[in-house]
Tab-separated table of C-alpha atoms in Angstrom:
chain	number	residue	atom	x	y	z
A	1	MET	CA	31.694	-35.939	-26.271
A	2	ASN	CA	29.216	-38.248	-23.880
A	3	LYS	CA	30.747	-36.163	-21.344
A	4	SER	CA	29.232	-32.924	-22.625
A	5	LEU	CA	25.843	-34.285	-23.416
A	6	PHE	CA	25.936	-35.950	-20.290
A	7	ILE	CA	26.390	-32.353	-18.681
A	8	LEU	CA	24.331	-30.642	-20.911
A	9	LEU	CA	21.633	-32.967	-19.959
A	10	LEU	CA	22.338	-31.623	-16.548
A	11	VAL	CA	21.983	-27.962	-17.086
A	12	PHE	CA	18.705	-28.713	-18.777
A	13	LEU	CA	17.531	-30.691	-15.634
A	14	PHE	CA	18.138	-27.793	-13.300
A	15	ILE	CA	16.790	-25.515	-15.595
A	16	GLU	CA	13.794	-27.227	-15.735
A	17	CYS	CA	13.554	-27.840	-11.781
A	18	ARG	CA	14.131	-24.178	-11.385
A	19	ASN	CA	11.596	-23.311	-13.838
A	20	LYS	CA	8.917	-25.753	-12.401
A	21	LYS	CA	5.841	-24.023	-10.402
A	22	ILE	CA	6.049	-24.268	-6.709
A	23	LYS	CA	3.165	-25.823	-5.623
A	24	LEU	CA	2.009	-26.079	-1.579
A	25	THR	CA	-1.114	-28.115	-1.502
A	26	ASP	CA	-0.336	-30.973	1.384
A	27	ASP	CA	0.386	-33.791	-1.005
A	28	ASP	CA	3.483	-31.663	-2.114
A	29	THR	CA	7.262	-32.011	-0.887
A	30	VAL	CA	8.650	-28.738	0.248
A	31	VAL	CA	11.429	-27.112	1.916
A	32	ILE	CA	11.399	-23.429	3.822
A	33	ALA	CA	12.740	-21.435	0.686
A	34	ASP	CA	10.034	-23.135	-1.205
A	35	PHE	CA	7.779	-21.899	1.000
A	36	ILE	CA	8.715	-18.392	1.235
A	37	ASP	CA	9.297	-18.471	-2.344
A	38	PHE	CA	5.933	-18.779	-2.953
A	39	PHE	CA	5.004	-15.039	-1.633
A	40	PRO	CA	5.284	-12.427	-4.095
A	41	VAL	CA	7.576	-9.789	-3.318
A	42	VAL	CA	5.954	-6.201	-2.728
A	43	SER	CA	7.153	-3.006	-2.691
A	44	LEU	CA	7.504	-0.784	0.604
A	45	PRO	CA	5.443	0.450	2.213
A	46	PHE	CA	2.740	-2.376	2.266
A	47	GLN	CA	-0.745	-2.782	3.488
A	48	VAL	CA	-3.587	-5.093	3.965
A	49	PHE	CA	-7.043	-4.062	3.788
A	50	ASP	CA	-9.862	-6.015	4.855
A	51	SER	CA	-11.668	-5.274	1.683
A	52	ILE	CA	-8.754	-7.561	0.241
A	53	LEU	CA	-9.815	-10.804	2.896
A	54	ILE	CA	-13.295	-10.964	1.355
A	55	LYS	CA	-11.971	-11.180	-2.625
A	56	LYS	CA	-11.975	-14.895	-4.096
A	57	GLN	CA	-8.458	-16.264	-4.910
A	58	THR	CA	-7.875	-19.556	-6.980
A	59	ASP	CA	-7.001	-22.675	-5.013
A	60	SER	CA	-4.042	-23.020	-7.388
A	61	ALA	CA	-2.660	-20.198	-4.931
A	62	SER	CA	-3.373	-21.888	-1.706
A	63	ILE	CA	-1.422	-23.291	0.520
A	64	GLY	CA	-2.222	-26.486	2.746
A	65	TYR	CA	-2.610	-26.620	6.540
A	66	LYS	CA	0.424	-29.527	6.891
A	67	ILE	CA	2.677	-27.420	4.633
A	68	PHE	CA	2.071	-24.050	6.710
A	69	THR	CA	2.004	-25.530	10.010
A	70	GLN	CA	5.128	-27.470	9.362
A	71	PHE	CA	7.176	-24.081	9.011
A	72	VAL	CA	4.809	-22.289	11.479
A	73	PRO	CA	3.498	-22.932	14.950
A	74	ASP	CA	0.088	-24.440	14.526
A	75	SER	CA	-1.169	-21.494	17.935
A	76	ILE	CA	-0.710	-18.756	15.253
A	77	LEU	CA	-3.845	-19.996	13.783
A	78	THR	CA	-5.524	-21.491	16.519
A	79	ASN	CA	-6.027	-18.080	18.697
A	80	GLU	CA	-8.209	-16.642	15.843
A	81	PHE	CA	-9.581	-19.556	14.378
A	82	GLY	CA	-10.123	-21.990	17.348
A	83	LYS	CA	-8.593	-25.709	17.303
A	84	GLY	CA	-9.485	-27.992	14.943
A	85	VAL	CA	-9.995	-25.454	11.917
A	86	LYS	CA	-8.137	-25.553	8.645
A	87	PRO	CA	-9.420	-22.500	6.889
A	88	ASP	CA	-7.987	-21.616	3.536
A	89	MET	CA	-4.732	-19.924	3.156
A	90	TYR	CA	-3.280	-17.609	0.135
A	91	PRO	CA	-0.352	-15.555	-0.364
A	92	LEU	CA	-0.111	-11.912	-0.442
A	93	GLY	CA	3.000	-10.482	-0.790
A	94	LYS	CA	6.755	-10.693	0.996
A	95	VAL	CA	9.448	-8.092	1.788
A	96	VAL	CA	12.934	-9.511	2.829
A	97	VAL	CA	15.230	-6.891	4.464
A	98	ASP	CA	18.831	-7.497	3.266
A	99	ASN	CA	20.683	-9.734	6.027
A	100	LEU	CA	18.261	-9.273	8.630
A	101	GLU	CA	14.721	-10.761	8.525
A	102	THR	CA	11.473	-11.381	5.964
A	103	TYR	CA	8.199	-10.642	6.459
A	104	LEU	CA	5.462	-12.281	4.853
A	105	PHE	CA	1.579	-11.420	4.033
A	106	LEU	CA	-0.716	-14.298	4.757
A	107	LYS	CA	-4.468	-14.138	3.874
A	108	ALA	CA	-6.546	-16.962	5.941
A	109	THR	CA	-10.637	-17.356	5.494
A	110	THR	CA	-12.984	-19.818	7.134
A	111	THR	CA	-16.794	-18.612	5.762
A	112	SER	CA	-17.075	-17.402	9.010
A	113	LYS	CA	-13.848	-15.279	9.644
A	114	LYS	CA	-11.076	-13.547	7.429
A	115	CYS	CA	-7.924	-12.916	8.797
A	116	GLY	CA	-4.907	-11.234	7.356
A	117	TYR	CA	-1.615	-11.519	8.883
A	118	ILE	CA	2.402	-11.046	9.318
A	119	LEU	CA	4.927	-13.595	9.904
A	120	ALA	CA	8.605	-12.636	10.264
A	121	PHE	CA	11.631	-15.027	9.177
A	122	ASP	CA	14.963	-14.377	10.386
A	123	LYS	CA	17.881	-14.700	7.615
A	124	LYS	CA	18.192	-18.536	8.370
A	125	ASN	CA	14.333	-18.849	7.233
A	126	LYS	CA	13.257	-19.633	10.748
A	127	PHE	CA	10.327	-18.370	12.127
A	128	ILE	CA	10.588	-15.594	14.586
A	129	ALA	CA	7.051	-14.412	15.240
A	130	GLY	CA	3.353	-13.674	13.891
A	131	MET	CA	0.418	-11.723	14.652
A	132	PRO	CA	-2.938	-10.585	12.709
A	133	LEU	CA	-2.510	-7.382	11.644
A	134	VAL	CA	-6.836	-7.446	10.156
A	135	VAL	CA	-9.457	-9.107	11.410
A	136	ALA	CA	-12.466	-8.491	9.262
A	137	ASP	CA	-15.853	-7.804	10.739
A	138	LYS	CA	-19.330	-7.678	9.189
A	139	ASP	CA	-19.677	-3.530	10.627
A	140	ALA	CA	-20.110	-1.274	7.131
A	141	ALA	CA	-19.158	1.777	9.741
A	142	THR	CA	-15.632	0.361	10.248
A	143	TYR	CA	-12.639	0.388	8.438
A	144	GLN	CA	-9.773	-1.468	8.942
A	145	SER	CA	-6.397	-1.811	7.473
A	146	GLY	CA	-2.596	-3.473	8.786
A	147	GLY	CA	0.886	-2.668	7.049
A	148	ILE	CA	4.616	-2.316	7.318
A	149	ASP	CA	6.555	1.199	6.362
A	150	ALA	CA	9.818	1.805	4.494
A	151	LYS	CA	11.346	1.747	8.213
A	152	HIS	CA	10.024	-1.777	8.982
A	153	THR	CA	7.742	-0.218	11.622
A	154	VAL	CA	4.191	-2.953	12.068
A	155	SER	CA	1.023	-0.737	12.477
A	156	LYS	CA	-2.826	-1.781	12.683
A	157	THR	CA	-5.094	1.211	11.707
A	158	LEU	CA	-9.491	0.698	12.621
A	159	GLN	CA	-11.406	3.963	11.563
A	160	LYS	CA	-15.047	4.179	12.483
A	161	LYS	CA	-17.951	6.626	11.396
A	162	ASP	CA	-20.717	7.061	13.421
A	163	ASP	CA	-24.304	8.245	13.188
A	164	GLU	CA	-23.376	11.982	12.208
A	165	GLY	CA	-20.222	11.291	9.583
A	166	GLN	CA	-17.414	11.900	12.185
A	167	ILE	CA	-14.659	9.207	11.905
A	168	SER	CA	-12.547	8.122	14.792
A	169	GLU	CA	-9.544	6.385	14.487
A	170	SER	CA	-7.510	4.339	16.712
A	171	LYS	CA	-3.824	2.834	15.481
A	172	ASN	CA	-1.371	0.558	17.230
A	173	VAL	CA	2.145	0.379	16.243
A	174	TYR	CA	4.827	-2.512	16.597
A	175	ILE	CA	8.607	-3.332	16.129
A	176	LEU	CA	9.622	-6.854	15.678
A	177	ASN	CA	11.656	-8.110	18.958
A	178	ALA	CA	13.359	-11.094	18.023
A	179	GLU	CA	14.977	-11.490	20.931
A	180	ALA	CA	11.528	-12.205	22.342
A	181	ARG	CA	10.354	-13.831	19.664
A	182	ALA	CA	7.064	-11.100	19.421
A	183	PHE	CA	5.988	-8.221	17.758
A	184	SER	CA	6.133	-5.339	20.804
A	185	LEU	CA	3.436	-2.794	20.924
A	186	ILE	CA	5.487	0.305	20.884
A	187	MET	CA	2.865	3.104	20.506
A	188	MET	CA	-0.944	3.340	20.750
A	189	ASP	CA	-2.714	6.555	19.327
A	190	GLU	CA	-6.546	7.315	19.186
A	191	GLY	CA	-7.966	10.489	17.933
A	192	VAL	CA	-11.272	11.427	16.164
A	193	ALA	CA	-10.830	12.969	12.417
A	194	ASP	CA	-13.781	15.076	11.409
A	195	GLN	CA	-14.457	14.503	7.648
A	196	HIS	CA	-15.549	18.570	7.708
A	197	GLN	CA	-12.249	19.666	9.211
A	198	GLU	CA	-9.966	22.518	7.808
A	199	ILE	CA	-7.749	21.241	4.912
A	200	ILE	CA	-4.146	22.707	5.118
A	201	ASN	CA	-2.474	23.457	2.052
A	202	PRO	CA	1.717	22.640	2.763
A	203	ILE	CA	2.747	24.528	0.051
A	204	ASP	CA	0.306	26.929	-0.248
A	205	THR	CA	3.376	29.778	0.002
A	206	PHE	CA	5.585	28.239	-2.397
A	207	PRO	CA	6.733	30.092	-5.282
A	208	GLN	CA	4.302	30.422	-8.575
A	209	ASN	CA	6.773	31.412	-11.437
A	210	ASN	CA	5.734	28.277	-13.519
A	211	LYS	CA	3.671	28.778	-16.331
A	212	PHE	CA	1.568	25.855	-15.046
A	213	ALA	CA	1.507	27.175	-11.167
A	214	GLY	CA	-1.453	27.762	-9.513
A	215	ASP	CA	-4.350	26.040	-7.796
A	216	TYR	CA	-6.764	24.297	-9.797
A	217	SER	CA	-10.167	22.819	-7.723
A	218	LYS	CA	-13.646	21.050	-8.354
A	219	ASP	CA	-14.576	22.847	-4.507
A	220	LYS	CA	-13.004	23.411	-1.382
A	221	ARG	CA	-12.305	19.791	-0.365
A	222	ASN	CA	-11.337	18.162	-3.877
A	223	TYR	CA	-8.354	20.192	-4.917
A	224	VAL	CA	-4.406	19.859	-6.504
A	225	SER	CA	-1.957	22.680	-6.132
A	226	VAL	CA	1.424	23.270	-8.149
A	227	ARG	CA	3.948	24.690	-7.485
A	228	ASP	CA	7.316	25.528	-8.620
A	229	GLY	CA	10.442	22.986	-8.214
A	230	LYS	CA	13.782	22.987	-7.984
A	231	ASN	CA	14.596	23.445	-11.748
A	232	PRO	CA	12.179	24.500	-15.048
A	233	SER	CA	11.536	20.534	-15.333
A	234	LEU	CA	10.031	19.891	-11.751
A	235	ILE	CA	6.447	20.944	-10.262
A	236	VAL	CA	5.928	20.654	-6.605
A	237	PHE	CA	2.037	19.235	-6.118
A	238	PHE	CA	-0.420	18.247	-3.287
A	239	ILE	CA	-3.658	17.001	-4.455
A	240	HIS	CA	-6.963	16.895	-1.959
A	241	PHE	CA	-9.598	14.843	-2.877
A	242	GLU	CA	-12.733	13.308	-0.819
A	243	LYS	CA	-15.461	11.169	-2.736
A	244	ASP	CA	-18.832	9.751	-1.498
A	245	ASN	CA	-19.726	12.286	0.790
A	246	GLY	CA	-16.329	11.917	2.470
A	247	GLU	CA	-16.013	8.247	2.445
A	248	CYS	CA	-13.190	8.005	0.404
A	249	ALA	CA	-10.370	10.496	0.369
A	250	GLY	CA	-6.804	10.827	-0.826
A	251	GLU	CA	-3.788	13.296	-0.504
A	252	LEU	CA	-0.121	13.817	-1.462
A	253	LYS	CA	2.370	15.865	-1.487
A	254	GLY	CA	5.414	15.380	-3.922
A	255	GLU	CA	7.495	16.400	-7.113
A	256	ALA	CA	6.651	15.215	-10.657
A	257	THR	CA	8.957	15.662	-13.511
A	258	MET	CA	7.835	17.388	-16.718
A	259	GLN	CA	7.709	15.243	-19.243
A	260	GLY	CA	6.953	16.843	-23.066
A	261	VAL	CA	5.438	20.047	-23.200
A	262	LYS	CA	1.846	19.327	-21.065
A	263	ASN	CA	2.389	16.195	-19.053
A	264	ALA	CA	3.929	15.493	-15.661
A	265	VAL	CA	4.810	12.300	-13.736
A	266	PHE	CA	5.028	11.506	-10.375
A	267	ARG	CA	6.824	8.405	-9.188
A	268	ALA	CA	7.286	7.461	-5.440
A	269	ASN	CA	10.058	6.156	-4.164
A	270	GLY	CA	10.621	2.699	-2.791
A	271	ASN	CA	6.537	2.702	-3.718
A	272	PRO	CA	4.153	1.225	-7.071
A	273	CYS	CA	2.108	4.789	-6.985
A	274	VAL	CA	2.512	6.945	-10.353
A	275	ILE	CA	0.416	9.882	-11.038
A	276	GLU	CA	-0.093	11.721	-14.242
A	277	PHE	CA	-0.758	15.406	-14.616
A	278	THR	CA	-1.804	16.952	-17.997
A	279	PHE	CA	-2.213	20.727	-18.515
A	280	THR	CA	-4.725	22.131	-20.320
A	281	LYS	CA	-5.233	26.570	-21.038
A	282	ASN	CA	-7.219	26.232	-17.560
A	283	ALA	CA	-7.333	22.764	-15.826
A	284	ILE	CA	-5.405	19.751	-15.106
A	285	LEU	CA	-6.332	16.453	-15.815
A	286	VAL	CA	-5.214	13.696	-13.071
A	287	LYS	CA	-4.956	10.452	-13.825
A	288	GLU	CA	-3.475	7.128	-11.653
A	289	LEU	CA	-0.992	4.934	-13.713
A	290	GLU	CA	-0.204	2.554	-11.147
A	291	ALA	CA	-1.043	1.610	-7.812
A	292	CYS	CA	-1.270	4.535	-4.866
A	293	GLY	CA	-3.072	2.742	-2.221
A	294	SER	CA	-0.765	4.227	0.162
A	295	TYR	CA	-1.981	7.513	0.062
A	296	ARG	CA	-6.001	6.804	-0.536
A	297	ASP	CA	-9.067	5.123	0.795
A	298	ILE	CA	-9.093	1.907	-1.536
A	299	LYS	CA	-12.486	2.370	-3.354
A	300	CYS	CA	-11.108	5.543	-5.248
A	301	PHE	CA	-8.234	7.162	-6.982
A	302	PHE	CA	-6.618	10.120	-7.858
A	303	GLU	CA	-7.882	11.199	-10.746
A	304	GLY	CA	-10.724	13.827	-11.979
A	305	SER	CA	-10.222	17.103	-14.084
A	306	TYR	CA	-9.615	20.410	-11.876
A	307	ARG	CA	-10.269	23.936	-12.938
A	308	LYS	CA	-7.708	26.457	-12.822
A	309	ALA	CA	-8.985	29.230	-10.392
A	310	LYS	CA	-8.718	33.041	-11.461
A	311	GLU	CA	-5.614	34.843	-10.437
A	312	LEU	CA	-6.618	38.060	-8.432
A	313	LYS	CA	-5.385	41.216	-9.948
A	314	VAL	CA	-4.687	43.991	-7.953
A	315	LYS	CA	-6.981	47.119	-9.044
A	316	THR	CA	-4.956	50.191	-9.432
A	317	SER	CA	-6.267	53.819	-10.158
A	318	ALA	CA	-6.422	54.972	-13.768
A	319	LYS	CA	-6.693	58.873	-12.759
A	320	LYS	CA	-3.195	60.331	-12.485
A	321	GLN	CA	-1.956	61.833	-9.948
A	322	ALA	CA	-1.240	65.589	-9.981
């Protein structure tokens, strides 16, 4: 009996220890597994935007400088913040690649500087490499983001709008080079995207036999196209929208599943994005149910009502031929 009680007590203590919330203040004693577990798991693709670096977070989610430098070289921080500076640090996300590596996304800030980092660890949780993804600036004309896609390719993007409203974009693409213990640059892409350039509808020529198929629009730069899916329970769609004079935009092509008579739902693979479509006689209502930030700018959403365009009818002569 005493042996059984002892075993139950051990089990209880084990569960309590597992359920105890991990903290990473400098007063705590933690191991590398605790450090990595502190970061929430996120889905791919995952992006860090400059706007998230400004957002305030609670102290309970912070990571102590002593704890951080126990597992990550302090040069990762000093290269950006300088020697002797101890920024406030917070976990943003974690991506685990089975039997390979783990990527951690970190926010580090002081009153004068704010950075978003990516850190890579091997399958034994040993640090491999790290680099800043986003370094926020005070230029209202620039927009920065950085992240990782489904193929574990890392990218950093900078967009800048000039006085005439033209947007220039530069993008650097990296892969983790474990042997070199660094993120290796594999591509540099610089281009110019005019917000008034022609929009190409990739499903324009698809069949339109479904009763909801057609083009729904607000204007030439805000529309939804719906076409036939592989079967009656599916529809193919393409959305393009622009808000705030083109400062915030989104675009997405996908396949949605009919849910009932007048509703269809799109769910992205490997991504939290969920969009609901509701059809009426002459319109479609679009509503973003879950975060679709991978397909749009951060300050706007897939939402709104679009009116269905009238079908063109071929005119025939009422006069019979003799």
